[in-house]
Coordinates of C-alpha atoms in Angstrom, one line a residue:
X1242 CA 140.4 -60.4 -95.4
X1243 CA 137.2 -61.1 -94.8
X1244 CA 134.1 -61.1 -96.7
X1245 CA 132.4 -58.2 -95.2
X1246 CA 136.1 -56.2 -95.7
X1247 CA 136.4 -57.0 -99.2
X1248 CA 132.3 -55.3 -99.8
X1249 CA 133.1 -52.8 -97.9
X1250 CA 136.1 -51.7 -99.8
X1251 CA 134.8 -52.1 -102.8
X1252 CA 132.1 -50.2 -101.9
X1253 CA 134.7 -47.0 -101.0
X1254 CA 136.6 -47.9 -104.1
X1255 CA 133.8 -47.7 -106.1
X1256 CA 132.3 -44.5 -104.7
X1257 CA 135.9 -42.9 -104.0
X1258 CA 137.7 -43.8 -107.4
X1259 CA 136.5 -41.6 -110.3
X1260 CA 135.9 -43.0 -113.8
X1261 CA 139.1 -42.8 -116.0
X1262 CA 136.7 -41.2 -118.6
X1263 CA 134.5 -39.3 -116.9
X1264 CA 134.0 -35.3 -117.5
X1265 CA 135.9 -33.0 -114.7
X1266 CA 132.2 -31.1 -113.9
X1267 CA 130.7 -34.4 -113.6
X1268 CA 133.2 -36.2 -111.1
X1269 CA 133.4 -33.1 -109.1
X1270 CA 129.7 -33.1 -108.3
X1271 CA 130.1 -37.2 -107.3
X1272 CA 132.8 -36.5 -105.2
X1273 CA 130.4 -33.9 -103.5
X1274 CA 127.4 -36.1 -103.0
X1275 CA 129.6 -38.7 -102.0
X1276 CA 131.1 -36.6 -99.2
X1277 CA 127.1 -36.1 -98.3
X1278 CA 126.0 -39.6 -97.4
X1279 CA 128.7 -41.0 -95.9
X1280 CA 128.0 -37.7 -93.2
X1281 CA 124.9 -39.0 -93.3
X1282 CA 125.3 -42.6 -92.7
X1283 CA 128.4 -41.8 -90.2
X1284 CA 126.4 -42.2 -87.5
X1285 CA 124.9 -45.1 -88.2
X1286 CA 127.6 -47.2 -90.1
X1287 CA 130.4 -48.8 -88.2
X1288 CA 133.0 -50.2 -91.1
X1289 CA 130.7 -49.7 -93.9
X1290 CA 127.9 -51.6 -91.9
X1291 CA 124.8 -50.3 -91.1
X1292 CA 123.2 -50.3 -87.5
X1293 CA 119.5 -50.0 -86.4
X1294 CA 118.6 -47.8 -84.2
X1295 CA 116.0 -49.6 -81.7
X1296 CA 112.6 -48.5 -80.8
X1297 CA 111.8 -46.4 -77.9
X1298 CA 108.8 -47.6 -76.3
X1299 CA 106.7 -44.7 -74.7
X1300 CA 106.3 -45.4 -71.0
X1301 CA 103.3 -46.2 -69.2
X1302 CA 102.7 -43.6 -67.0
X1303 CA 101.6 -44.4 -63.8
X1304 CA 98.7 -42.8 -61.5
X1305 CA 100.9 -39.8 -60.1
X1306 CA 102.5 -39.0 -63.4
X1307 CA 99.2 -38.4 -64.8
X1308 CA 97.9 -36.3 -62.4
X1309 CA 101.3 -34.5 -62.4
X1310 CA 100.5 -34.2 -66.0
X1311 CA 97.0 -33.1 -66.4
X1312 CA 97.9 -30.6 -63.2
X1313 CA 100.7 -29.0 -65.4
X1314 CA 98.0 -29.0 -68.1
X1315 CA 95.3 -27.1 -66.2
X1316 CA 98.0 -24.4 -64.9
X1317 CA 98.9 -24.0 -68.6
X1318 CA 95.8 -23.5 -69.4
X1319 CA 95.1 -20.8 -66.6
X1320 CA 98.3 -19.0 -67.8
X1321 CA 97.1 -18.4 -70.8
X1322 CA 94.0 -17.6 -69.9
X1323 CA 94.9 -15.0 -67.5
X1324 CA 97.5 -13.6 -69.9
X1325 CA 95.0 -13.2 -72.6
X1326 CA 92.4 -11.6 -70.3
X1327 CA 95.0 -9.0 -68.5
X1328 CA 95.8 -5.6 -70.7
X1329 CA 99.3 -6.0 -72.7
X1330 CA 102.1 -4.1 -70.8
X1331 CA 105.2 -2.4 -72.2
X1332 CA 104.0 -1.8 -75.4
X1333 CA 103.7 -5.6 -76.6
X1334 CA 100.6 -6.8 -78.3
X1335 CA 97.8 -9.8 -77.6
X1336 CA 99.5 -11.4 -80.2
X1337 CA 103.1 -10.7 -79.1
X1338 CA 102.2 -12.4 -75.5
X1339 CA 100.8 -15.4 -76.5
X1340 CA 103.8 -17.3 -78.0
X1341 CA 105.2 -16.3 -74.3
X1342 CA 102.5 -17.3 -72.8
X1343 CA 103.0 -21.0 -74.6
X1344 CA 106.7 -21.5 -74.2
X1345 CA 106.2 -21.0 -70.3
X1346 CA 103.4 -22.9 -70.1
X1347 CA 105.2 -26.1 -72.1
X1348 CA 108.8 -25.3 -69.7
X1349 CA 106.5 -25.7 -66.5
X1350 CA 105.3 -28.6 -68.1
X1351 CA 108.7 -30.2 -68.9
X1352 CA 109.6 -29.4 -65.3
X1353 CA 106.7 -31.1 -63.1
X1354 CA 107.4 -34.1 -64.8
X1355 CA 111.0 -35.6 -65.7
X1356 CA 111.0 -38.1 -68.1
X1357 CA 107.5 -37.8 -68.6
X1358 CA 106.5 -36.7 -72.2
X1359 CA 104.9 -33.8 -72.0
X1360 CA 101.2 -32.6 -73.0
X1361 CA 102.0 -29.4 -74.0
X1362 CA 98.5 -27.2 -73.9
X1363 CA 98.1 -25.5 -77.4
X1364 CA 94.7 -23.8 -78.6
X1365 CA 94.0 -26.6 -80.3
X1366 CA 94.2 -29.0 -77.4
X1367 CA 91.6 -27.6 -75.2
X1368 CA 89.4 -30.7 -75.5
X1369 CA 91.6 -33.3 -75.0
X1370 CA 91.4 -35.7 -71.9
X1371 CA 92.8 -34.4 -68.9
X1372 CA 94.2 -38.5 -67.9
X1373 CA 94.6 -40.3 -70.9
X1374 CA 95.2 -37.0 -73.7
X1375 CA 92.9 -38.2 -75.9
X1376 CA 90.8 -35.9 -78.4
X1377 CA 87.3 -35.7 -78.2
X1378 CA 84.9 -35.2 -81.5
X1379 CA 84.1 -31.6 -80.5
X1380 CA 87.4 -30.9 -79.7
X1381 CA 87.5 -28.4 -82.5
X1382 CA 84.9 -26.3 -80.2
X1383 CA 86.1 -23.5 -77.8
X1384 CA 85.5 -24.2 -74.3
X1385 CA 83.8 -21.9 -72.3
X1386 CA 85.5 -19.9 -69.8
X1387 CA 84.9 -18.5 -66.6
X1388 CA 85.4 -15.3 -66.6
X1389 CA 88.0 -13.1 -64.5
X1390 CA 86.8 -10.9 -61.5
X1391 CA 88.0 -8.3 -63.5
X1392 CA 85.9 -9.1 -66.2
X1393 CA 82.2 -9.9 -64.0
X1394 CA 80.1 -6.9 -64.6
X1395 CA 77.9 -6.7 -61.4
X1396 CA 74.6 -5.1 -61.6
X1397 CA 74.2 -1.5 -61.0
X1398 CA 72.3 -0.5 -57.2
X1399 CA 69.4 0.0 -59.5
X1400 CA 68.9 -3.1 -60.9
X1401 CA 69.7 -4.8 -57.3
X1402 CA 66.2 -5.7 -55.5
X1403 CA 66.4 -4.2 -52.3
X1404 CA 65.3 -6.4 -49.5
X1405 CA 61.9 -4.9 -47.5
X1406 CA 62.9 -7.7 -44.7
X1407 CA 64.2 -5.6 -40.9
X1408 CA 67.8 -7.3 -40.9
X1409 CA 67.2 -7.3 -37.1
X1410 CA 64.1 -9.7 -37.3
X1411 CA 65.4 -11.5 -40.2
X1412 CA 65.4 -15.0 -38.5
X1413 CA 61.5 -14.5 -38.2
X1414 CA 60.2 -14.3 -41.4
X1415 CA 59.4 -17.6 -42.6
X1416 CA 57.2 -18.5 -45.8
X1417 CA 54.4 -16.3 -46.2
X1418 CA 51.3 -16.8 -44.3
X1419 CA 49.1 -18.5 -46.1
X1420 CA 45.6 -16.5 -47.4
X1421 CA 44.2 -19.5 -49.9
X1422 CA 43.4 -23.1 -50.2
X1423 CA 46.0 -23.5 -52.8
X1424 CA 48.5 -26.0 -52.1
X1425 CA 47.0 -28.0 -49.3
X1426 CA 47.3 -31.4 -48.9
X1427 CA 44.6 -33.8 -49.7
X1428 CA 45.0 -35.4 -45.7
X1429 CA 43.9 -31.8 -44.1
X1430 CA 40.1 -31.9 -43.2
X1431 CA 37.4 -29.2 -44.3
X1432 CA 36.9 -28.1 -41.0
X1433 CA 41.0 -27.0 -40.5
X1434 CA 40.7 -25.7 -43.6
X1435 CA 38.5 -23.3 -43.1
X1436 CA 40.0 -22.6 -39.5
X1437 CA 43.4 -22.2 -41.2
X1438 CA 41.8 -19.1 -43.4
X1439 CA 39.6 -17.9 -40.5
X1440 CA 43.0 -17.1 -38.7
X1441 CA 45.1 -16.0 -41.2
X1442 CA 42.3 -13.3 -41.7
X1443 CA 41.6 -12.4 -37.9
X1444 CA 38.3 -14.1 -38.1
X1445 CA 39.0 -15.7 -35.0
X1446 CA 41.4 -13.8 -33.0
X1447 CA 42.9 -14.4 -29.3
X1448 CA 44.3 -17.0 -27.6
X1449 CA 41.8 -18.4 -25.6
X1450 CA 39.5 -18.5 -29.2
X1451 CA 42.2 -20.0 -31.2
X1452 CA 42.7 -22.8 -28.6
X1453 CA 39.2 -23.8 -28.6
X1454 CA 38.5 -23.4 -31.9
X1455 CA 41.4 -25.9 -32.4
X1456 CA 40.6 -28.7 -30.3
X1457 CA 37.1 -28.6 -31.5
X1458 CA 38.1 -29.2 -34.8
X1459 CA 40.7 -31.6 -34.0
X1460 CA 37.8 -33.0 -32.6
X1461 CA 35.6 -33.3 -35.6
X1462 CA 38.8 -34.7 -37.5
X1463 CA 38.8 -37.7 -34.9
X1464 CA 34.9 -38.4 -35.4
X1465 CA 35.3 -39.1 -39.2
X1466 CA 38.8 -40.8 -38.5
X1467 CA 39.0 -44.2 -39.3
X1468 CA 42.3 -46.2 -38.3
X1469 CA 43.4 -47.7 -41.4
X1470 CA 43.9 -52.0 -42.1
X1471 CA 47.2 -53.2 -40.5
X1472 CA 47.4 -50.2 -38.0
X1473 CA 46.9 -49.2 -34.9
X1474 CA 44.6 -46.3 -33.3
X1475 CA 46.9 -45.3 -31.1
X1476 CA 50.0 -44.9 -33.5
X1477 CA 48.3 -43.7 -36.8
X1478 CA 46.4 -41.2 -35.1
X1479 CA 49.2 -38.8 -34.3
X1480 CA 50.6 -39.2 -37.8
X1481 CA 46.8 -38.2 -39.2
X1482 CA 46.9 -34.9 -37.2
X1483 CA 50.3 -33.7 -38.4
X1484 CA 48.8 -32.4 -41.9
X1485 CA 46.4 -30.7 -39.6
X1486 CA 48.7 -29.2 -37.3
X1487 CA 51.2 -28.3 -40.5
X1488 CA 48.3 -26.6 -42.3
X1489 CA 47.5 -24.6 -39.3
X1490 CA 51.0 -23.5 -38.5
X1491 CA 51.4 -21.9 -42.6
X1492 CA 48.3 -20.0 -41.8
X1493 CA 49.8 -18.7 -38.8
X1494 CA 51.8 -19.6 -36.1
X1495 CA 50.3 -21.6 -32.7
X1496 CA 50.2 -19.7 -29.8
X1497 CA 51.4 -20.7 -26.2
X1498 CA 47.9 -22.2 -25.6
X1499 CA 47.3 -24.0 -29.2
X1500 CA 50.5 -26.1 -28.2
X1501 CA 50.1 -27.0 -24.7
X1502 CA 46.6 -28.4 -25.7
X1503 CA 47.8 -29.8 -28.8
X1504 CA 50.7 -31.6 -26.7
X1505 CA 47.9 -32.6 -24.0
X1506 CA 45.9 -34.3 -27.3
X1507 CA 48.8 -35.8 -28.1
X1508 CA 49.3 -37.6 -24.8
X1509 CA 46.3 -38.5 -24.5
X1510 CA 46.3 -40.8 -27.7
X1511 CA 49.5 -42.5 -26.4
X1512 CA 47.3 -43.7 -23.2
X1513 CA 45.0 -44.9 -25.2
X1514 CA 44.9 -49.3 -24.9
X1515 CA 45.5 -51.1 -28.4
X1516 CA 42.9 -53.6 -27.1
X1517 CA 40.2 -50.9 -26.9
X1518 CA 37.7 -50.5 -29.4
X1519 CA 38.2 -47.6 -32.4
X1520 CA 34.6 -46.0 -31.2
X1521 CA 35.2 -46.2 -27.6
X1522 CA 38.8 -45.3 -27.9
X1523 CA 37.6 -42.3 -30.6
X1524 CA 34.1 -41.2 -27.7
X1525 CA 36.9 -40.8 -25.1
X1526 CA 38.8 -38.8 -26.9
X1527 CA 36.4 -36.3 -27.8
X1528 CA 34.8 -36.5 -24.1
X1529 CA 38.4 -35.7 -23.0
X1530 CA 38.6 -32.7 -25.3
X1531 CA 35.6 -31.2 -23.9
X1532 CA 36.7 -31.7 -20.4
X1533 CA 40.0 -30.0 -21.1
X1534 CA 37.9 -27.0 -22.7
X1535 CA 35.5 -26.7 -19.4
X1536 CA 38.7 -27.2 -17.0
X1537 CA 41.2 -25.4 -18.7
X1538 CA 39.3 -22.5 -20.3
X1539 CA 35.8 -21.9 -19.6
X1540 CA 35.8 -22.6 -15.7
X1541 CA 39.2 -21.0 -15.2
X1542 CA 37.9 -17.6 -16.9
X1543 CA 35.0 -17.8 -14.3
X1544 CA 37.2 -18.4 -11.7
X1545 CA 40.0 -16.0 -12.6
X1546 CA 37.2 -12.9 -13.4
X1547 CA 35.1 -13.4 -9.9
X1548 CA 38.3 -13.3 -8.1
X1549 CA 39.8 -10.2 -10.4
X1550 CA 36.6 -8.0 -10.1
X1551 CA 37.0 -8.3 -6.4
X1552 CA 39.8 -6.1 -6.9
X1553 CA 37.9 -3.4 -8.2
X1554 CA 36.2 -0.8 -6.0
X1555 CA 34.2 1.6 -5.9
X1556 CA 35.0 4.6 -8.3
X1557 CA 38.0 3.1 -9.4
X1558 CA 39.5 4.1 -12.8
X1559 CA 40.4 0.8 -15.1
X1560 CA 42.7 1.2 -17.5
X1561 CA 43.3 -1.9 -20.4
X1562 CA 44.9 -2.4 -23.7
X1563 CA 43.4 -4.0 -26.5
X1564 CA 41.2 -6.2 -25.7
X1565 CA 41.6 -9.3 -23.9
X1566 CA 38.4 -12.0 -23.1
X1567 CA 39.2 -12.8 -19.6
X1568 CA 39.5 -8.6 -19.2
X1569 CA 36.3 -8.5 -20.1
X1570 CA 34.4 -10.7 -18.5
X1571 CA 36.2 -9.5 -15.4
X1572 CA 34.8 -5.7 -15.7
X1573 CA 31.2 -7.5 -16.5
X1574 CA 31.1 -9.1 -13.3
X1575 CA 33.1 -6.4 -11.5
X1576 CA 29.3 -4.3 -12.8
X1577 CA 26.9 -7.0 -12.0
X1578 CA 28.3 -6.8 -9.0
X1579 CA 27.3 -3.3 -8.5
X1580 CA 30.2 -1.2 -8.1
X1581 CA 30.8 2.1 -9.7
X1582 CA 33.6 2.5 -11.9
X1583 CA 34.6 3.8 -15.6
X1584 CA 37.0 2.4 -18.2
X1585 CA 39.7 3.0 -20.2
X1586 CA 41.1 1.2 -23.6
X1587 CA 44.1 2.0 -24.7
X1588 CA 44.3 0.4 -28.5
X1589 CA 46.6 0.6 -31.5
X1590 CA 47.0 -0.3 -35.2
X1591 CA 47.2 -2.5 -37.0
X1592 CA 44.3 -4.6 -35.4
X1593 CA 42.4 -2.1 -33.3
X1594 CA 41.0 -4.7 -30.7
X1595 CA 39.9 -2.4 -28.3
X1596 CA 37.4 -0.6 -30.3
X1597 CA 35.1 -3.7 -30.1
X1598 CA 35.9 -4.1 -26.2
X1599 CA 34.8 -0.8 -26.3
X1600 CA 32.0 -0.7 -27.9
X1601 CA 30.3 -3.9 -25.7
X1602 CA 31.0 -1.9 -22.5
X1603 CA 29.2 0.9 -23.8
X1604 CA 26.3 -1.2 -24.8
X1605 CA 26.4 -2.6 -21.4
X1606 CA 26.1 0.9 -19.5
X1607 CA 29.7 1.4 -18.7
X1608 CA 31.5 4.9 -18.9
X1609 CA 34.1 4.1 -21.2
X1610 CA 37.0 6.5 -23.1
X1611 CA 39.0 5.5 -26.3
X1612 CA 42.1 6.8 -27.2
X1613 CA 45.3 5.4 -28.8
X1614 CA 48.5 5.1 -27.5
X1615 CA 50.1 8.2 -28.3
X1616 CA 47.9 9.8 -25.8
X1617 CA 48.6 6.8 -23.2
X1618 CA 50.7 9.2 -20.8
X1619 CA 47.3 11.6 -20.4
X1620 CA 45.3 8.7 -19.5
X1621 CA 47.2 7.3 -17.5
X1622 CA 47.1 10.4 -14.5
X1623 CA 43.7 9.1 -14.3
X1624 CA 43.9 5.6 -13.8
X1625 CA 43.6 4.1 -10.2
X1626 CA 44.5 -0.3 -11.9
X1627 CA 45.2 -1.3 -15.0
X1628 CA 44.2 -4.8 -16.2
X1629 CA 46.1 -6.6 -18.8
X1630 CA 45.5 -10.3 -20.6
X1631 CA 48.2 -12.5 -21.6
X1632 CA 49.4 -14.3 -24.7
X1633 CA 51.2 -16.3 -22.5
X1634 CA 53.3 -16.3 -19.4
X1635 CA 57.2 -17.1 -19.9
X1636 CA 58.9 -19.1 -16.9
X1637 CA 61.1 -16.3 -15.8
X1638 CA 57.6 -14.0 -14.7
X1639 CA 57.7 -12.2 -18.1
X1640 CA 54.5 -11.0 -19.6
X1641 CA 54.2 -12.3 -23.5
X1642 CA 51.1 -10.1 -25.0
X1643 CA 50.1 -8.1 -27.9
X1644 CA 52.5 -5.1 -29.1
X1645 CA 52.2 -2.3 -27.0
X1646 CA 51.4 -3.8 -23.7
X1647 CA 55.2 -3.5 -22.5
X1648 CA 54.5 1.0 -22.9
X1649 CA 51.5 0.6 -21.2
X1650 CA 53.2 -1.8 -18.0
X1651 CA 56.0 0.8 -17.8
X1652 CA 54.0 3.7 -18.1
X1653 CA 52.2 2.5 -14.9
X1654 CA 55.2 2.1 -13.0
X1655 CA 56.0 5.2 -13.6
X1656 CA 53.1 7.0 -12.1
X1657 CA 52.9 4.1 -9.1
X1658 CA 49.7 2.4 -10.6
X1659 CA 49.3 -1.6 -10.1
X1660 CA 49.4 -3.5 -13.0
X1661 CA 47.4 -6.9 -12.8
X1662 CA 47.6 -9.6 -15.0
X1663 CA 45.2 -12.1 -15.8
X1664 CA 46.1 -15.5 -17.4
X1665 CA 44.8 -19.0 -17.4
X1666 CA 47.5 -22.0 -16.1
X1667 CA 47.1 -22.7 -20.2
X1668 CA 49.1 -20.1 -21.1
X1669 CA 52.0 -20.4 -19.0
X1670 CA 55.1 -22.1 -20.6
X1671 CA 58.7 -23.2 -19.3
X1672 CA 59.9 -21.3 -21.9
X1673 CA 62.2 -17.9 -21.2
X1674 CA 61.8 -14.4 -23.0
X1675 CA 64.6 -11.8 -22.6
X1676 CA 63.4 -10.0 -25.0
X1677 CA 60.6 -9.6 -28.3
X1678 CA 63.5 -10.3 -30.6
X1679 CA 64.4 -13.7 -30.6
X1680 CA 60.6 -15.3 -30.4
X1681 CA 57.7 -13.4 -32.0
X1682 CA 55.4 -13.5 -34.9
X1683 CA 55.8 -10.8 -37.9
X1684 CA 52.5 -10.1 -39.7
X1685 CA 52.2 -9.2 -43.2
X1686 CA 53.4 -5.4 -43.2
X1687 CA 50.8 -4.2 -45.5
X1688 CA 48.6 -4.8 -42.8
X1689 CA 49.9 -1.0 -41.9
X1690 CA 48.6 0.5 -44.1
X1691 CA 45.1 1.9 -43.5
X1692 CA 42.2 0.9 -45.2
X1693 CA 41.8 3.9 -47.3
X1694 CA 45.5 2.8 -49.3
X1695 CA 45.4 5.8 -52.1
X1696 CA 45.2 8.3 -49.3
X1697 CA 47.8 6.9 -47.5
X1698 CA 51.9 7.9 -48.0
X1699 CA 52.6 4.2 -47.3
X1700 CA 50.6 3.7 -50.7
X1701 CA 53.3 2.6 -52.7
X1702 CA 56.4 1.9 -49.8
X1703 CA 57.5 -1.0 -51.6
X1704 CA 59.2 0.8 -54.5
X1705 CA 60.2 3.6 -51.8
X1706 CA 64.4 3.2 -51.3
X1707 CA 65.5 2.6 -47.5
X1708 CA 62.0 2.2 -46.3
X1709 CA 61.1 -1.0 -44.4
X1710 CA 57.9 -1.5 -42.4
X1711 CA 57.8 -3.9 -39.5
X1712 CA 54.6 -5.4 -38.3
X1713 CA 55.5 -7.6 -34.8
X1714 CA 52.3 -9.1 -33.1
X1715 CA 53.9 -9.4 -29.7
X1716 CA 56.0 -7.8 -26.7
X1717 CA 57.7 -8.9 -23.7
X1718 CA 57.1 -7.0 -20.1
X1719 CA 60.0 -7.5 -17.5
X1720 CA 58.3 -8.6 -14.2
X1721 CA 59.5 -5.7 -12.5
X1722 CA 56.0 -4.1 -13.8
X1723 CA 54.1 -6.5 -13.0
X1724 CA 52.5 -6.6 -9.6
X1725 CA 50.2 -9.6 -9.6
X1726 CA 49.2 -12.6 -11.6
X1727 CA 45.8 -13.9 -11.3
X1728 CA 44.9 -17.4 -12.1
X1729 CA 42.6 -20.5 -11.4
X1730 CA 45.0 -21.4 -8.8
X1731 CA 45.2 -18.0 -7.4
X1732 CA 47.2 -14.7 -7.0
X1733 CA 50.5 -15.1 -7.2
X1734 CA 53.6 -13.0 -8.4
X1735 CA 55.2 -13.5 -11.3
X1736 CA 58.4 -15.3 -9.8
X1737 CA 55.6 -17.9 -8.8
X1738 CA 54.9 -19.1 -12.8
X1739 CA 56.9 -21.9 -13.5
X1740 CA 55.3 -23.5 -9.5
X1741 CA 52.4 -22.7 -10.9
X1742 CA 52.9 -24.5 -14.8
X1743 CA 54.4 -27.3 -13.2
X1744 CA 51.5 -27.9 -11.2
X1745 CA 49.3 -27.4 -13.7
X1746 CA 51.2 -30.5 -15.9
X1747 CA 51.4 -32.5 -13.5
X1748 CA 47.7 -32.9 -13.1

C-alpha cells in the first residue's frame, strides 16, 4: 500500500467508524454530515484526492462578435422599448410583460452569438458601452428615448402656419427683395446702393432706365476703383463688380437688358492689355460705356420711333398698354410729324404705368382715353394698331413684357387688329419662353393691395385661411399675335429674332 492509500483510509476510517463511547443522537447526526461532504467533494475527489478545477479564461472577442453583440443589445433594447410603449393585451399588466420582454431579449442574445458570453440588456445597463460593455459614471441616468409614431403628438391645423406662397410659382420666390441698407457689404459703392433701393421701390422703373442707370453707375464704381498691389486690372476688376452686381440682384432681379450690358462690361475688361496703364485702361472703359449707351439705347430708340411713327396714319386709333419709353417717343414724333390720331392706354394694378403715359400725352395736345383692362374688349372695337414695348424678346419670337400684355395681343387677334412690337437688339436674348411659369419675377404681394389698406378686404389676407395672392411682373405672348418687330436693324417678324441677336453680338 501506498502512502497516499494508507491517508486515504484512515481518513474513511476515521470519518466512517463511530466512537465506541459516543452518544447514539450524536453519531447519528455525524454519520449524516458525513454523508454530506463526501456528496460534496464527489465530484472533485478521485480516491480521497482532491482535484482543481482549472480556470476558464473569457475569450477575446473578435471585431464581428462584438458587433454581433452590441446588434443583439440594441434589438433588446428596442424590444423592450416597444413592448413598454404598446397597450398590454389579454389582460396582462406593464409589469407582467416586462419579465417577458427580458427573457426574449437575453434568448435572442444567446442565439446571435454561440459561445459568446452574452450582454444581456437589463434596465440597469442602458449606459453601458455598446463594444467593450463597459459602464459609464452616469450610467445610473435614463436615456432618452425616441418616441414611437404612435406616441408623436403632431400639431393641430390651427397651430400649423399656412404657407401664403402659390405652390405653382414656388420655384420663384427667392429671399425677399431687399427694401434697406441693412446687411450690405462693405465692397458695394454708394452709388449701387442707392440704385439698389431706387429699384426695389420703382423709383426707376423700365428696362431701358434700369440698363442705363446701371452702367452709369458701374461706371462711377470704375472711376474711384483702384487695382489693388500684386494684381492686375484686368483680373481684379471683375471680382470688384460682383458685390455690385450681387447687391443689385437682392433688390431685384436684372432684366434681359441689365445682363447683356453687364456681360458686354464684362468683356470688355478681359480685352483690356495688362501692360496698359490703370487710368488709360479705367478712361476707356468709361468711354466705352457711354458708347454702348448712345449705340445701344439712345440712338436705337430714335431709330426705332422715326421708323414706327411712319406706321401711323392719319386718324388712326393707337391702342398701348402700360407704358413703354420707346412707345412713347414713337407717338411724339408720329405728332410732330403732323398726323391726326388719338390714343388709347390700357393699364393695370399694381403699378399703374400708363396713367403717367397718359397724362404726358395729354399735356402734349393728344386725345387720349384711360381705362383698365376689364374694359379692354370695348376699347378694342375702336382701335385701328396697337403698339406694345418689350421686356425682352425670347429666341423662339416670343414677346416677354409686363403682365397683361399677352390679353391685350390676343384680344387684337381676335378683332383682326395689327399688333407691333417695338424693341431695341438689347433686349433680345437666345433664351426660350414657353410659358410665364418657369422664368418670371414675383413682387411682393402686398403690393395688391391699394393704397387706402383699412378700406380694402385684402386688409388683413394674411391671417385669411386658403387665400394666397400672386403678384407676377411679367407674361409671355406666342408669336402667333405678333405681326411685326421693329428694331434698329429694321422690321422684321418675330421668327427673325435670334438672326437679328446674333447679329447684334457679333458686332
Amino acid at each position: 500500500m501506498t502512502p497516499s492509500e494508507n491517508t486515504g483510509n484512515e481518513l474513511h476510517s476515521s470519518t466512517d467508524v463511530p466512537e465506541a463511547n459516543a452518544n447514539p443522537s450524536t453519531t447519528t447526526e455525524s454519520a449524516t454530515t458525513s454523508k454530506r461532504n463526501e456528496e460534496t467533494k464527489a465530484p472533485n475527489e478521485t480516491n480521497g484526492v482532491t482535484k482543481r478545477t482549472p480556470e476558464v479564461k473569457e475569450e477575446k472577442l473578435s471585431g464581428a462578435e462584438i458587433k454581433k453583440r452590441a446588434k443583439a443589445e440594441k434589438a433588446a433594447r428596442r424590444a423592450q422599448v416597444k413592448q413598454e410603449t404598446q397597450q398590454p393585451d389579454k389582460g396582462n399588466t406593464p409589469e407582467q410583460i416586462k419579465p417577458a420582454v427580458a427573457v426574449n431579449a437575453r434568448k435572442d442574445a444567446s442565439r446571435v452569438a454561440p459561445g459568446v458570453p452574452s450582454a444581456t440588456p437589463t434596465p440597469n445597463l442602458k449606459g453601458q458601452h455598446k463594444r467593450t460593455g463597459s459602464m459609464s459614471a452616469t450610467s445610473q441616468k435614463a436615456i432618452p428615448l425616441r418616441p414611437t409614431q404612435s406616441q408623436v403628438i403632431l400639431p393641430s391645423l390651427e397651430q400649423q402656419k399656412e404657407s401664403k406662397k402659390v405652390a405653382l410659382f414656388g420655384h420663384l420666390y427667392g429671399h425677399p427683395r431687399r427694401t434697406t441698407l441693412a446687411g450690405a457689404g462693405k465692397d458695394v459703392h454708394p452709388a449701387v446702393l442707392a440704385l439698389g433701393l431706387q429699384m426695389s421701390n420703382y423709383v426707376v422703373c423700365g428696362s431701358n432706365a434700369r440698363c442705363i442707370a446701371t452702367l452709369l453707375v458701374f461706371k462711377r464704381v470704375i472711376e474711384s476703383y483702384t487695382t489693388p498691389p500684386q494684381n492686375s486690372l484686368t483680373r481684379h476688376l471683375t471680382s470688384h463688380l460682383s458685390p455690385q452686381i450681387d447687391y443689385l440682384v437682392s433688390c431685384r432681379p436684372l432684366s434681359v437688358s441689365m445682363g447683356n450690358a453687364i456681360r458686354w462690361l464684362k468683356l470688355e475688361i478681359s480685352k483690356i492689355d495688362p501692360d496698359t496703364p490703370e487710368a488709360k485702361a479705367k478712361a476707356d472703359l468709361c468711354e466705352g460705356v457711354d458708347n454702348f449707351i448712345r449705340e445701344r439705347i439712345t440712338v436705337a430708340d430714335q431709330v426705332i420711333a422715326t421708323s414706327a411713327a411712319e406706321k401711323i396714319r392719319d386718324g388712326d386709333v393707337i391702342l398701348t398698354f402700360a407704358k413703354s419709353s420707346i412707345v412713347q417717343q414713337t407717338l411724339v414724333e408720329a405728332q410732330r410729324r403732323g398726323t391726326t390720331f388719338r390714343v388709347i392706354v390700357i393699364d393695370s394694378r399694381p403699378l399703374f404705368e400708363g396713367k403717367n403715359l397718359a397724362r404726358a400725352l395729354a399735356d402734349l395736345g393728344l386725345e387720349v382715353q384711360y381705362s383698365l383692362t376689364h374694359a379692354i374688349s370695348h376699347a378694342m372695337k375702336d382701335a385701328t394698331k396697337v403698339f406694345l414695348g418689350a421686356h425682352a424678346m425670347m429666341s423662339n419670337g416670343r414677346l416677354y413684357s409686363r403682365v397683361g400684355t399677352a390679353i391685350v395681343a390676343m384680344m387684337a387677334s381676335e378683332v383682326d387688329v395689327p399688333v407691333i412690337v417695338c424693341c431695341e437688339s438689347v433686349k433680345f436674348t437666345d433664351k426660350v419662353a414657353l410659358d410665364s411659369i418657369v422664368t418670371n419675377e414675383v413682387a411682393p404681394p402686398d403690393e395688391l393691395i391699394p393704397a387706402d389698406k383699412s378700406q380694402s378686404p385684402l386688409f388683413k389676407w394674411r391671417d385669411a385661411p386658403n387665400l394666397q395672392l400672386l403678384n407676377i411682373m411679367y407674361d409671355v405672348t406666342p408669336a402667333e399675335y405678333i405681326k411685326m418687330v421693329i428694331t434698329e436693324y429694321g422690321s422684321l417678324p418675330p421668327s427673325s429674332v435670334p438672326v437679328v441677336h446674333r447679329i447684334s453680338t457679333n458686332t
